[in-house]
C-alpha cells in the first residue's frame, strides 16, 4: 500500500528519525481488540488486557466475529484499542455527571464505552448526523442494553439553542483518517492536503457550535484518528485561545508507549502512533470549560430560528398492563407512541421532552412492545435490555447451530415441553431475542434488518469469549 507523498513528507518532518519505524508499523497488520459489556458478561476473559482500559482485551488473531452469537447479543464490542484511552480522561477528570453527549457517535464504540463508565443515573445522548449511520448507532446502543440512553440524528448547530445542558461532551471529530491507513485503503485513496484543510476548519465549526451546550466546569474530550498537527494540537490550542478552555493533564504509564504532544505550547495532548503503541493512530485531549467564561466573540451564539411545530393530537391506546411488569423494579413513565409502548425512567422525562422539541430523537429509554390489535408483541429491544426481568418470559437455551439459524432469521423448533407464546431464546444464557412458539414451530422475531446475511458456515464454533 503506497502512502501519499505529501503525507510521508509531513510525517517525516514531525517524527524525524522515528519516521521509518512508524512507516513500517503503519504498513503492518493491525491489532484486534474487544471490550466486554460487564452488564451482560461477568466471567473472566483469558486474553491480554489493553493496559489503559479496564475491560479492553487484545485477541491473538481476528476471528469471524459475524458468527459469534455473543457479539449480536451485546456481550462485547469490537473496538480499536487506542480509542479506549477515552476511559482515562473520564476516570481522571469527569466527577459527577447528569447528562453526557457523544456528538459524533456512530457506529457506537465510544458511546458504549461512555455508557459503561458513566454514573448509572447519568443519561447518555449519542448523536450521529448521517441517518443510515445513526440507525447503526441505535442498533449498537440497543444491543448494549442500558436503559438511560438516547439516540439523536442532528447537526451540531441544532444543539446550540439548548444552552449549557451537558456535563460531558465527547467530540470524536470527523477527520482525514490518517490513523486508519493500515485498516482502510479508502482512507489512503481519499487523503489530500486539501482534505486536511477542510477537516480542521470543519472541526472548529463543530466545536464552536457545541461549546455553548457544555456546562461551566464541564469536561470536553476532543479526539481524532489522524496524525497531522492542524487537526490535533493546533485545534486544541485554538480551543484554549478562542474558547478559554483549560487543557488537562492525564496520567499515563510510560510502558503504554503514548507519544506526548508534538507542539511545545500544547502541553497535555496524547498521541497513539503505530510502532510505539499497540493500536491504530489516535489523538486525544481533555479540556475543562471555565466556571466564569471569558468575554470573547463566541460569547453570544445566535440561536437557530425555528418555526413553531404544530402539535397534532392523535388518540392513543392505553398501555397494556402486562407491559408494565416486564422491567425490573424502578420508576418509569409508560406511554404509547404510535403503535409502540415505550418505557422511560421518570427522571428522564423532562430531558426527553426538551430534546424532542428541538432535535430528531430516534431512540429513548426502551421500546417494550408493538401493539397489533389487542396484542402487545414484545420487541427485540426489550430482549436486549439489561432492565428486563429475568422471569418475565420463558427462556430456551439454543445450541450454537440453532443460534446461528435464529440470527439468520431462519425457522427453529423448540423442545416439545416449551409453552406456547413468546419465548426468549438464549445462547450461553445470554438473550438473543424473541420467538413466538406455536407448537410445531416457532416464529422467528429477530429483526429482519439485523439478520446475518452470509450463507457461509464457519468451520467449528466461533467462541470469542471462552470459559
CSV table of C-alpha atoms in Angstrom, one decimal:
chain,number,residue,atom,x,y,z
A,1,UNK,CA,0.0,0.0,0.0
A,2,UNK,CA,1.8,3.2,-1.2
A,3,UNK,CA,1.4,6.1,1.2
A,4,UNK,CA,0.6,9.6,-0.2
A,5,UNK,CA,3.8,11.5,-0.9
A,6,UNK,CA,2.7,14.7,0.9
A,7,UNK,CA,1.7,12.6,3.9
A,8,UNK,CA,5.1,11.0,4.1
A,9,UNK,CA,6.8,14.4,3.8
A,10,UNK,CA,4.7,15.9,6.7
A,11,UNK,CA,5.2,12.9,9.0
A,12,UNK,CA,8.9,12.7,8.3
A,13,UNK,CA,9.1,16.3,9.4
A,14,UNK,CA,7.1,15.6,12.5
A,15,UNK,CA,8.8,12.4,13.6
A,16,UNK,CA,12.3,12.9,12.3
A,17,UNK,CA,14.5,9.8,12.9
A,18,UNK,CA,11.5,7.8,14.2
A,19,UNK,CA,9.6,8.1,10.9
A,20,UNK,CA,10.9,4.8,9.3
A,21,UNK,CA,9.8,2.7,12.3
A,22,UNK,CA,6.4,4.5,12.2
A,23,UNK,CA,6.1,3.9,8.4
A,24,UNK,CA,6.9,0.2,8.8
A,25,UNK,CA,4.3,-0.3,11.5
A,26,UNK,CA,1.7,1.7,9.5
A,27,UNK,CA,2.1,-0.8,6.7
A,28,UNK,CA,1.8,-3.8,9.0
A,29,UNK,CA,-1.1,-5.7,10.4
A,30,UNK,CA,-3.4,-4.0,12.9
A,31,UNK,CA,-4.1,-5.3,16.4
A,32,UNK,CA,-7.5,-6.8,17.1
A,33,UNK,CA,-9.2,-5.9,20.4
A,34,UNK,CA,-12.6,-6.1,22.1
A,35,UNK,CA,-14.3,-4.5,25.1
A,36,UNK,CA,-16.5,-6.5,27.5
A,37,UNK,CA,-20.0,-5.5,28.5
A,38,UNK,CA,-20.0,-6.3,32.2
A,39,UNK,CA,-23.7,-5.8,32.4
A,40,UNK,CA,-24.1,-9.0,30.3
A,41,UNK,CA,-20.9,-11.0,30.7
A,42,UNK,CA,-19.5,-11.5,34.2
A,43,UNK,CA,-16.9,-14.3,33.6
A,44,UNK,CA,-13.2,-13.9,33.3
A,45,UNK,CA,-11.6,-13.2,29.9
A,46,UNK,CA,-8.3,-15.1,29.2
A,47,UNK,CA,-6.7,-12.5,26.9
A,48,UNK,CA,-4.0,-9.9,27.3
A,49,UNK,CA,-5.7,-6.7,28.7
A,50,UNK,CA,-5.5,-3.3,27.0
A,51,UNK,CA,-3.5,-1.5,29.7
A,52,UNK,CA,-5.5,1.8,29.6
A,53,UNK,CA,-8.9,0.1,29.6
A,54,UNK,CA,-10.3,-2.0,32.4
A,55,UNK,CA,-12.4,-4.2,30.1
A,56,UNK,CA,-10.4,-4.0,26.9
A,57,UNK,CA,-8.6,-7.1,25.6
A,58,UNK,CA,-6.3,-7.9,22.7
A,59,UNK,CA,-7.1,-11.0,20.7
A,60,UNK,CA,-4.3,-13.2,19.3
A,61,UNK,CA,-6.0,-13.2,15.9
A,62,UNK,CA,-9.1,-11.9,14.2
A,63,UNK,CA,-11.9,-14.4,14.4
A,64,UNK,CA,-15.0,-14.4,12.2
A,65,UNK,CA,-17.0,-12.1,14.6
A,66,UNK,CA,-20.1,-12.3,12.5
A,67,UNK,CA,-20.6,-15.9,13.5
A,68,UNK,CA,-20.3,-15.4,17.3
A,69,UNK,CA,-23.8,-15.1,18.7
A,70,UNK,CA,-22.5,-13.2,21.8
A,71,UNK,CA,-21.4,-10.3,19.6
A,72,UNK,CA,-25.0,-9.9,18.4
A,73,UNK,CA,-26.2,-10.2,22.0
A,74,UNK,CA,-24.2,-7.2,23.1
A,75,UNK,CA,-21.8,-9.1,25.4
A,76,UNK,CA,-18.8,-7.4,23.9
A,77,UNK,CA,-17.9,-4.7,21.3
A,78,UNK,CA,-15.2,-4.9,18.7
A,79,UNK,CA,-13.3,-1.7,19.4
A,80,UNK,CA,-9.9,-0.4,18.4
A,81,UNK,CA,-7.6,-0.3,21.4
A,82,UNK,CA,-6.2,3.2,21.1
A,83,UNK,CA,-9.7,4.7,21.2
A,84,UNK,CA,-10.4,3.1,24.6
A,85,UNK,CA,-8.0,5.7,26.0
A,86,UNK,CA,-11.1,7.9,26.4
A,87,UNK,CA,-11.5,5.9,29.6
A,88,UNK,CA,-8.5,7.5,31.3
A,89,UNK,CA,-9.8,11.0,30.6
A,90,UNK,CA,-13.2,10.0,32.0
A,91,UNK,CA,-11.8,8.4,35.2
A,92,UNK,CA,-9.4,11.2,36.0
A,93,UNK,CA,-11.5,14.2,35.2
A,94,UNK,CA,-15.2,13.6,35.0
A,95,UNK,CA,-16.6,13.6,38.5
A,96,UNK,CA,-20.3,13.8,38.8
A,97,UNK,CA,-22.4,13.9,35.6
A,98,UNK,CA,-26.1,14.1,35.0
A,99,UNK,CA,-26.2,14.3,31.2
A,100,UNK,CA,-23.5,13.4,28.7
A,101,UNK,CA,-23.2,13.8,24.9
A,102,UNK,CA,-21.3,11.8,22.4
A,103,UNK,CA,-21.6,14.2,19.5
A,104,UNK,CA,-20.2,12.2,16.5
A,105,UNK,CA,-21.1,8.8,17.9
A,106,UNK,CA,-21.5,6.3,15.0
A,107,UNK,CA,-21.0,3.4,14.9
A,108,UNK,CA,-21.1,3.4,18.7
A,109,UNK,CA,-17.8,2.1,20.1
A,110,UNK,CA,-17.1,5.2,22.2
A,111,UNK,CA,-20.8,5.6,23.2
A,112,UNK,CA,-20.9,2.1,24.6
A,113,UNK,CA,-17.6,2.8,26.4
A,114,UNK,CA,-19.0,6.0,27.9
A,115,UNK,CA,-22.2,4.2,29.0
A,116,UNK,CA,-20.1,1.6,30.9
A,117,UNK,CA,-18.1,4.3,32.7
A,118,UNK,CA,-20.8,7.0,33.4
A,119,UNK,CA,-22.7,7.0,36.7
A,120,UNK,CA,-25.7,4.8,36.4
A,121,UNK,CA,-28.1,7.7,37.0
A,122,UNK,CA,-26.5,9.7,34.2
A,123,UNK,CA,-28.2,10.0,30.8
A,124,UNK,CA,-26.1,9.4,27.7
A,125,UNK,CA,-27.2,11.2,24.4
A,126,UNK,CA,-25.5,9.7,21.4
A,127,UNK,CA,-25.7,11.7,18.2
A,128,UNK,CA,-25.0,11.0,14.5
A,129,UNK,CA,-25.9,13.4,11.8
A,130,UNK,CA,-26.0,10.9,8.9
A,131,UNK,CA,-29.2,8.9,9.2
A,132,UNK,CA,-28.1,5.5,7.9
A,133,UNK,CA,-25.1,5.7,10.3
A,134,UNK,CA,-27.5,6.8,13.1
A,135,UNK,CA,-29.5,3.7,12.6
A,136,UNK,CA,-26.4,1.6,13.0
A,137,UNK,CA,-25.6,3.6,16.2
A,138,UNK,CA,-29.1,2.9,17.5
A,139,UNK,CA,-28.7,-0.8,16.8
A,140,UNK,CA,-25.4,-1.0,18.8
A,141,UNK,CA,-26.8,1.1,21.7
A,142,UNK,CA,-29.8,-1.3,21.8
A,143,UNK,CA,-27.5,-4.3,21.9
A,144,UNK,CA,-25.5,-2.8,24.8
A,145,UNK,CA,-28.8,-2.8,26.7
A,146,UNK,CA,-28.6,0.2,29.1
A,147,UNK,CA,-31.9,2.0,29.7
A,148,UNK,CA,-30.6,5.5,30.2
A,149,UNK,CA,-29.7,6.2,26.6
A,150,UNK,CA,-31.0,8.4,23.9
A,151,UNK,CA,-30.0,8.4,20.2
A,152,UNK,CA,-30.4,11.5,18.1
A,153,UNK,CA,-29.6,12.5,14.5
A,154,UNK,CA,-28.8,16.2,14.2
A,155,UNK,CA,-26.2,18.7,13.1
A,156,UNK,CA,-24.0,20.2,15.9
A,157,UNK,CA,-25.7,23.6,15.3
A,158,UNK,CA,-29.1,22.1,16.2
A,159,UNK,CA,-27.8,21.6,19.8
A,160,UNK,CA,-26.6,25.2,20.2
A,161,UNK,CA,-30.0,26.7,21.3
A,162,UNK,CA,-30.2,24.1,24.2
A,163,UNK,CA,-27.7,26.1,26.2
A,164,UNK,CA,-25.4,24.6,28.9
A,165,UNK,CA,-27.1,21.2,29.3
A,166,UNK,CA,-24.2,18.7,29.2
A,167,UNK,CA,-21.7,17.8,31.9
A,168,UNK,CA,-19.5,15.9,29.5
A,169,UNK,CA,-19.2,16.2,25.7
A,170,UNK,CA,-17.1,13.8,23.6
A,171,UNK,CA,-16.2,15.2,20.2
A,172,UNK,CA,-14.6,12.4,18.2
A,173,UNK,CA,-14.4,14.7,15.3
A,174,UNK,CA,-14.7,13.7,11.6
A,175,UNK,CA,-11.1,13.8,10.3
A,176,UNK,CA,-8.8,13.0,7.5
A,177,UNK,CA,-8.4,9.5,8.9
A,178,UNK,CA,-4.6,9.1,8.7
A,179,UNK,CA,-4.7,6.8,11.7
A,180,UNK,CA,-6.8,4.3,9.8
A,181,UNK,CA,-4.5,3.9,6.9
A,182,UNK,CA,-3.5,0.3,7.6
A,183,UNK,CA,-7.1,-0.7,8.2
A,184,UNK,CA,-8.8,1.2,5.4
A,185,UNK,CA,-7.4,1.6,1.9
A,186,UNK,CA,-10.2,4.1,1.1
A,187,UNK,CA,-8.7,6.5,3.7
A,188,UNK,CA,-5.4,6.4,1.9
A,189,UNK,CA,-7.1,7.0,-1.5
A,190,UNK,CA,-9.1,9.9,-0.3
A,191,UNK,CA,-6.3,11.7,1.6
A,192,UNK,CA,-5.0,15.0,0.4
A,193,UNK,CA,-3.6,18.3,1.9
A,194,UNK,CA,-6.8,20.0,0.7
A,195,UNK,CA,-9.0,17.5,2.6
A,196,UNK,CA,-6.9,18.0,5.8
A,197,UNK,CA,-7.6,21.8,5.5
A,198,UNK,CA,-11.3,21.1,5.1
A,199,UNK,CA,-11.3,18.9,8.1
A,200,UNK,CA,-9.6,21.2,10.6
A,201,UNK,CA,-11.9,24.0,9.7
A,202,UNK,CA,-15.0,21.8,9.9
A,203,UNK,CA,-13.8,20.6,13.3
A,204,UNK,CA,-13.6,24.2,14.6
A,205,UNK,CA,-17.1,24.8,13.3
A,206,UNK,CA,-18.3,21.8,15.2
A,207,UNK,CA,-16.6,22.9,18.4
A,208,UNK,CA,-17.9,26.4,18.0
A,209,UNK,CA,-21.5,25.1,17.7
A,210,UNK,CA,-21.3,22.6,20.6
A,211,UNK,CA,-19.3,24.6,23.2
A,212,UNK,CA,-22.3,26.7,24.4
A,213,UNK,CA,-24.0,23.4,25.4
A,214,UNK,CA,-21.3,22.4,27.9
A,215,UNK,CA,-22.0,23.4,31.4
A,216,UNK,CA,-19.4,25.7,33.1
A,217,UNK,CA,-16.9,23.4,34.7
A,218,UNK,CA,-17.8,20.7,32.3
A,219,UNK,CA,-15.4,18.3,30.6
A,220,UNK,CA,-14.9,18.2,26.8
A,221,UNK,CA,-12.9,15.3,25.3
A,222,UNK,CA,-11.6,16.0,21.9
A,223,UNK,CA,-10.2,13.2,19.7
A,224,UNK,CA,-9.4,12.3,16.2
A,225,UNK,CA,-7.9,9.3,14.4
A,226,UNK,CA,-5.4,11.3,12.5
A,227,UNK,CA,-1.7,12.4,12.9
A,228,UNK,CA,-1.3,16.0,11.5
A,229,UNK,CA,-1.0,18.8,13.9
A,230,UNK,CA,-3.6,21.0,12.2
A,231,UNK,CA,-6.4,18.7,13.2
A,232,UNK,CA,-4.9,17.8,16.5
A,233,UNK,CA,-2.7,20.1,18.6
A,234,UNK,CA,-3.5,23.3,16.7
A,235,UNK,CA,-7.2,22.8,17.2
A,236,UNK,CA,-6.6,22.3,20.9
A,237,UNK,CA,-4.6,25.5,21.0
A,238,UNK,CA,-7.4,27.2,19.2
A,239,UNK,CA,-9.9,26.0,21.9
A,240,UNK,CA,-7.7,27.3,24.6
A,241,UNK,CA,-7.3,30.7,22.9
A,242,UNK,CA,-10.8,31.2,21.4
A,243,UNK,CA,-13.0,29.3,23.9
A,244,UNK,CA,-11.0,29.9,27.1
A,245,UNK,CA,-10.7,26.1,27.6
A,246,UNK,CA,-8.3,24.8,30.2
A,247,UNK,CA,-6.1,21.8,29.0
A,248,UNK,CA,-6.0,19.0,31.5
A,249,UNK,CA,-3.1,16.5,32.2
A,250,UNK,CA,-3.9,12.8,32.0
A,251,UNK,CA,-1.6,10.5,34.0
A,252,UNK,CA,-0.2,7.7,31.9
A,253,UNK,CA,2.2,4.8,32.3
A,254,UNK,CA,5.5,5.0,30.3
A,255,UNK,CA,5.1,1.4,29.4
A,256,UNK,CA,2.0,2.2,27.4
A,257,UNK,CA,4.1,3.9,24.7
A,258,UNK,CA,1.9,7.0,24.3
A,259,UNK,CA,3.6,9.9,22.5
A,260,UNK,CA,3.3,13.3,24.1
A,261,UNK,CA,2.2,16.4,22.2
A,262,UNK,CA,4.3,17.4,19.2
A,263,UNK,CA,3.6,21.1,19.6
A,264,UNK,CA,5.5,22.7,22.5
A,265,UNK,CA,2.8,25.1,23.8
A,266,UNK,CA,0.1,22.4,23.9
A,267,UNK,CA,1.4,20.6,26.9
A,268,UNK,CA,-1.2,17.9,27.5
A,269,UNK,CA,-2.1,16.0,24.4
A,270,UNK,CA,-1.8,12.3,23.8
A,271,UNK,CA,-0.9,10.5,20.6
A,272,UNK,CA,-1.0,6.8,19.7
A,273,UNK,CA,1.5,6.0,17.0
A,274,UNK,CA,1.8,2.6,15.3
A,275,UNK,CA,5.1,1.1,16.3
A,276,UNK,CA,5.1,2.8,19.7
A,277,UNK,CA,1.6,1.8,21.0
A,278,UNK,CA,-0.4,-1.3,20.2
A,279,UNK,CA,-3.2,0.1,18.4
A,280,UNK,CA,-4.2,2.4,15.5
A,281,UNK,CA,-3.5,6.1,15.2
A,282,UNK,CA,-5.4,8.2,17.7
A,283,UNK,CA,-5.2,11.7,19.3
A,284,UNK,CA,-6.9,12.9,22.5
A,285,UNK,CA,-7.0,16.0,24.7
A,286,UNK,CA,-9.2,16.7,27.7
A,287,UNK,CA,-10.4,20.3,28.3
A,288,UNK,CA,-12.3,22.0,31.1
A,289,UNK,CA,-14.8,24.8,30.4
A,290,UNK,CA,-14.2,27.7,32.8
A,291,UNK,CA,-16.8,28.3,35.5
A,292,UNK,CA,-16.7,32.0,34.6
A,293,UNK,CA,-16.3,32.0,30.8
A,294,UNK,CA,-14.2,34.9,29.4
A,295,UNK,CA,-15.8,37.5,27.1
A,296,UNK,CA,-15.0,36.7,23.5
A,297,UNK,CA,-16.5,36.7,20.1
A,298,UNK,CA,-18.2,33.4,20.8
A,299,UNK,CA,-20.0,34.6,23.9
A,300,UNK,CA,-23.3,35.2,22.2
A,301,UNK,CA,-24.0,32.4,19.8
A,302,UNK,CA,-27.1,33.3,17.7
A,303,UNK,CA,-29.9,30.8,18.2
A,304,UNK,CA,-31.3,29.0,15.3
A,305,UNK,CA,-34.6,30.3,14.0
A,306,UNK,CA,-37.2,27.7,14.1
A,307,UNK,CA,-40.9,27.8,13.3
A,308,UNK,CA,-43.3,26.5,15.9
A,309,UNK,CA,-44.2,22.9,15.5
A,310,UNK,CA,-47.9,22.4,15.1
A,311,UNK,CA,-48.8,19.7,17.6
A,312,UNK,CA,-51.4,17.3,16.2
A,313,UNK,CA,-53.3,15.5,18.9
A,314,UNK,CA,-53.9,11.9,18.0
A,315,UNK,CA,-55.9,9.4,20.0
A,316,UNK,CA,-53.5,7.0,21.8
A,317,UNK,CA,-54.2,3.5,23.0
A,318,UNK,CA,-53.8,2.6,26.7
A,319,UNK,CA,-50.6,0.9,27.8
A,320,UNK,CA,-51.3,-2.9,28.3
A,321,UNK,CA,-51.0,-3.8,32.0
A,322,UNK,CA,-48.7,-6.8,31.2
A,323,UNK,CA,-46.0,-4.5,29.7
A,324,UNK,CA,-45.5,-2.7,33.0
A,325,UNK,CA,-44.4,-5.9,34.6
A,326,UNK,CA,-41.6,-6.7,32.2
A,327,UNK,CA,-38.9,-4.5,33.6
A,328,UNK,CA,-37.0,-4.7,36.9
A,329,UNK,CA,-38.5,-2.5,39.7
A,330,UNK,CA,-37.9,1.2,39.1
A,331,UNK,CA,-39.8,4.4,38.5
A,332,UNK,CA,-40.9,4.5,34.8
A,333,UNK,CA,-43.2,6.6,32.6
A,334,UNK,CA,-45.0,4.3,30.3
A,335,UNK,CA,-46.5,5.7,27.1
A,336,UNK,CA,-47.8,4.7,23.7
A,337,UNK,CA,-46.1,6.4,20.8
A,338,UNK,CA,-47.9,5.5,17.6
A,339,UNK,CA,-48.1,1.7,17.9
A,340,UNK,CA,-45.1,1.4,20.2
A,341,UNK,CA,-45.2,1.0,24.0
A,342,UNK,CA,-42.2,2.9,25.5
A,343,UNK,CA,-40.8,2.9,29.0
A,344,UNK,CA,-38.7,5.9,30.2
A,345,UNK,CA,-37.2,6.4,33.6
A,346,UNK,CA,-39.3,9.1,35.2
A,347,UNK,CA,-36.3,11.4,35.8
A,348,UNK,CA,-35.5,11.3,32.0
A,349,UNK,CA,-38.9,12.6,31.0
A,350,UNK,CA,-38.0,16.3,31.2
A,351,UNK,CA,-34.8,15.9,29.3
A,352,UNK,CA,-36.6,13.8,26.7
A,353,UNK,CA,-39.2,16.5,26.2
A,354,UNK,CA,-36.6,19.2,26.0
A,355,UNK,CA,-34.6,17.4,23.3
A,356,UNK,CA,-37.7,16.3,21.4
A,357,UNK,CA,-38.7,19.9,21.0
A,358,UNK,CA,-35.6,20.8,19.0
A,359,UNK,CA,-34.0,17.5,17.9
A,360,UNK,CA,-34.8,14.4,15.9
A,361,UNK,CA,-34.8,11.6,18.5
A,362,UNK,CA,-34.5,8.1,17.2
A,363,UNK,CA,-34.5,6.2,20.5
A,364,UNK,CA,-35.1,7.0,24.2
A,365,UNK,CA,-35.4,4.5,27.1
A,366,UNK,CA,-36.7,1.2,25.8
A,367,UNK,CA,-39.4,0.2,23.4
A,368,UNK,CA,-41.3,-2.6,25.1
A,369,UNK,CA,-43.8,-3.7,22.6
A,370,UNK,CA,-45.6,-3.1,19.3
A,371,UNK,CA,-49.4,-3.0,19.5
A,372,UNK,CA,-51.2,-5.0,16.9
A,373,UNK,CA,-54.9,-5.1,17.6
A,374,UNK,CA,-55.4,-6.3,21.1
A,375,UNK,CA,-52.0,-7.9,21.2
A,376,UNK,CA,-48.7,-6.5,22.6
A,377,UNK,CA,-45.8,-8.0,20.8
A,378,UNK,CA,-42.6,-7.7,22.8
A,379,UNK,CA,-39.7,-6.1,20.9
A,380,UNK,CA,-36.2,-7.2,20.3
A,381,UNK,CA,-35.1,-4.0,22.1
A,382,UNK,CA,-36.8,-5.4,25.3
A,383,UNK,CA,-34.9,-8.7,24.9
A,384,UNK,CA,-31.6,-6.8,24.7
A,385,UNK,CA,-32.3,-4.6,27.7
A,386,UNK,CA,-30.5,-5.2,30.9
A,387,UNK,CA,-33.6,-3.9,32.7
A,388,UNK,CA,-35.7,-6.9,31.5
A,389,UNK,CA,-36.9,-9.0,34.4
A,390,UNK,CA,-35.3,-12.4,34.2
A,391,UNK,CA,-38.6,-14.2,34.9
A,392,UNK,CA,-40.8,-12.1,32.7
A,393,UNK,CA,-40.7,-14.7,29.9
A,394,UNK,CA,-39.9,-18.3,29.5
A,395,UNK,CA,-36.3,-18.8,28.2
A,396,UNK,CA,-34.9,-21.5,26.0
A,397,UNK,CA,-31.2,-22.2,25.5
A,398,UNK,CA,-30.1,-22.8,21.9
A,399,UNK,CA,-27.2,-24.8,20.6
A,400,UNK,CA,-24.6,-22.9,18.5
A,401,UNK,CA,-26.1,-24.2,15.3
A,402,UNK,CA,-29.6,-23.1,16.3
A,403,UNK,CA,-28.3,-19.8,17.5
A,404,UNK,CA,-26.9,-19.1,14.0
A,405,UNK,CA,-30.2,-20.2,12.4
A,406,UNK,CA,-32.0,-17.8,14.7
A,407,UNK,CA,-29.6,-14.9,13.8
A,408,UNK,CA,-30.2,-15.6,10.1
A,409,UNK,CA,-33.9,-15.4,10.8
A,410,UNK,CA,-34.5,-19.0,9.8
A,411,UNK,CA,-37.1,-21.2,11.3
A,412,UNK,CA,-36.2,-23.1,14.5
A,413,UNK,CA,-38.0,-25.7,16.5
A,414,UNK,CA,-38.2,-25.5,20.3
A,415,UNK,CA,-38.3,-28.6,22.6
A,416,UNK,CA,-41.8,-30.1,22.9
A,417,UNK,CA,-42.1,-29.1,26.6
A,418,UNK,CA,-41.8,-25.3,25.8
A,419,UNK,CA,-45.0,-23.4,26.5
A,420,UNK,CA,-46.7,-21.7,23.6
A,421,UNK,CA,-46.4,-17.9,23.3
A,422,UNK,CA,-43.5,-15.6,23.5
A,423,UNK,CA,-40.2,-17.2,24.5
A,424,UNK,CA,-36.7,-15.6,24.8
A,425,UNK,CA,-34.1,-17.7,23.1
A,426,UNK,CA,-30.6,-17.6,24.7
A,427,UNK,CA,-27.1,-18.7,23.9
A,428,UNK,CA,-24.7,-19.4,26.8
A,429,UNK,CA,-27.5,-18.0,28.9
A,430,UNK,CA,-27.4,-14.6,27.2
A,431,UNK,CA,-30.7,-13.4,25.5
A,432,UNK,CA,-30.6,-13.4,21.7
A,433,UNK,CA,-34.2,-12.3,21.1
A,434,UNK,CA,-37.8,-13.5,21.0
A,435,UNK,CA,-39.6,-16.2,19.1
A,436,UNK,CA,-43.3,-17.0,19.2
A,437,UNK,CA,-43.8,-20.7,19.9
A,438,UNK,CA,-46.8,-22.1,18.2
A,439,UNK,CA,-46.2,-25.7,18.9
A,440,UNK,CA,-44.9,-27.4,15.7
A,441,UNK,CA,-42.6,-24.5,15.0
A,442,UNK,CA,-41.5,-21.1,16.4
A,443,UNK,CA,-42.0,-17.8,14.5
A,444,UNK,CA,-38.6,-16.1,14.4
A,445,UNK,CA,-38.9,-12.5,15.6
A,446,UNK,CA,-35.3,-11.4,15.1
A,447,UNK,CA,-35.2,-8.0,13.3
A,448,UNK,CA,-35.1,-8.6,9.6
A,449,UNK,CA,-32.6,-5.8,9.0
A,450,UNK,CA,-30.2,-7.1,11.6
A,451,UNK,CA,-30.0,-10.7,10.4
A,452,UNK,CA,-26.8,-12.4,9.4
A,453,UNK,CA,-26.8,-12.3,5.6
A,454,UNK,CA,-23.8,-14.5,4.9
A,455,UNK,CA,-24.6,-18.0,3.8
A,456,UNK,CA,-21.2,-19.2,4.8
A,457,UNK,CA,-20.9,-21.7,7.6
A,458,UNK,CA,-17.8,-21.4,9.8
A,459,UNK,CA,-15.6,-24.4,10.5
A,460,UNK,CA,-16.5,-25.2,14.0
A,461,UNK,CA,-17.9,-22.9,16.7
A,462,UNK,CA,-16.8,-19.3,16.8
A,463,UNK,CA,-16.4,-18.6,20.5
A,464,UNK,CA,-14.6,-15.4,21.3
A,465,UNK,CA,-15.5,-15.3,25.0
A,466,UNK,CA,-14.0,-18.7,26.1
A,467,UNK,CA,-14.6,-20.2,29.5
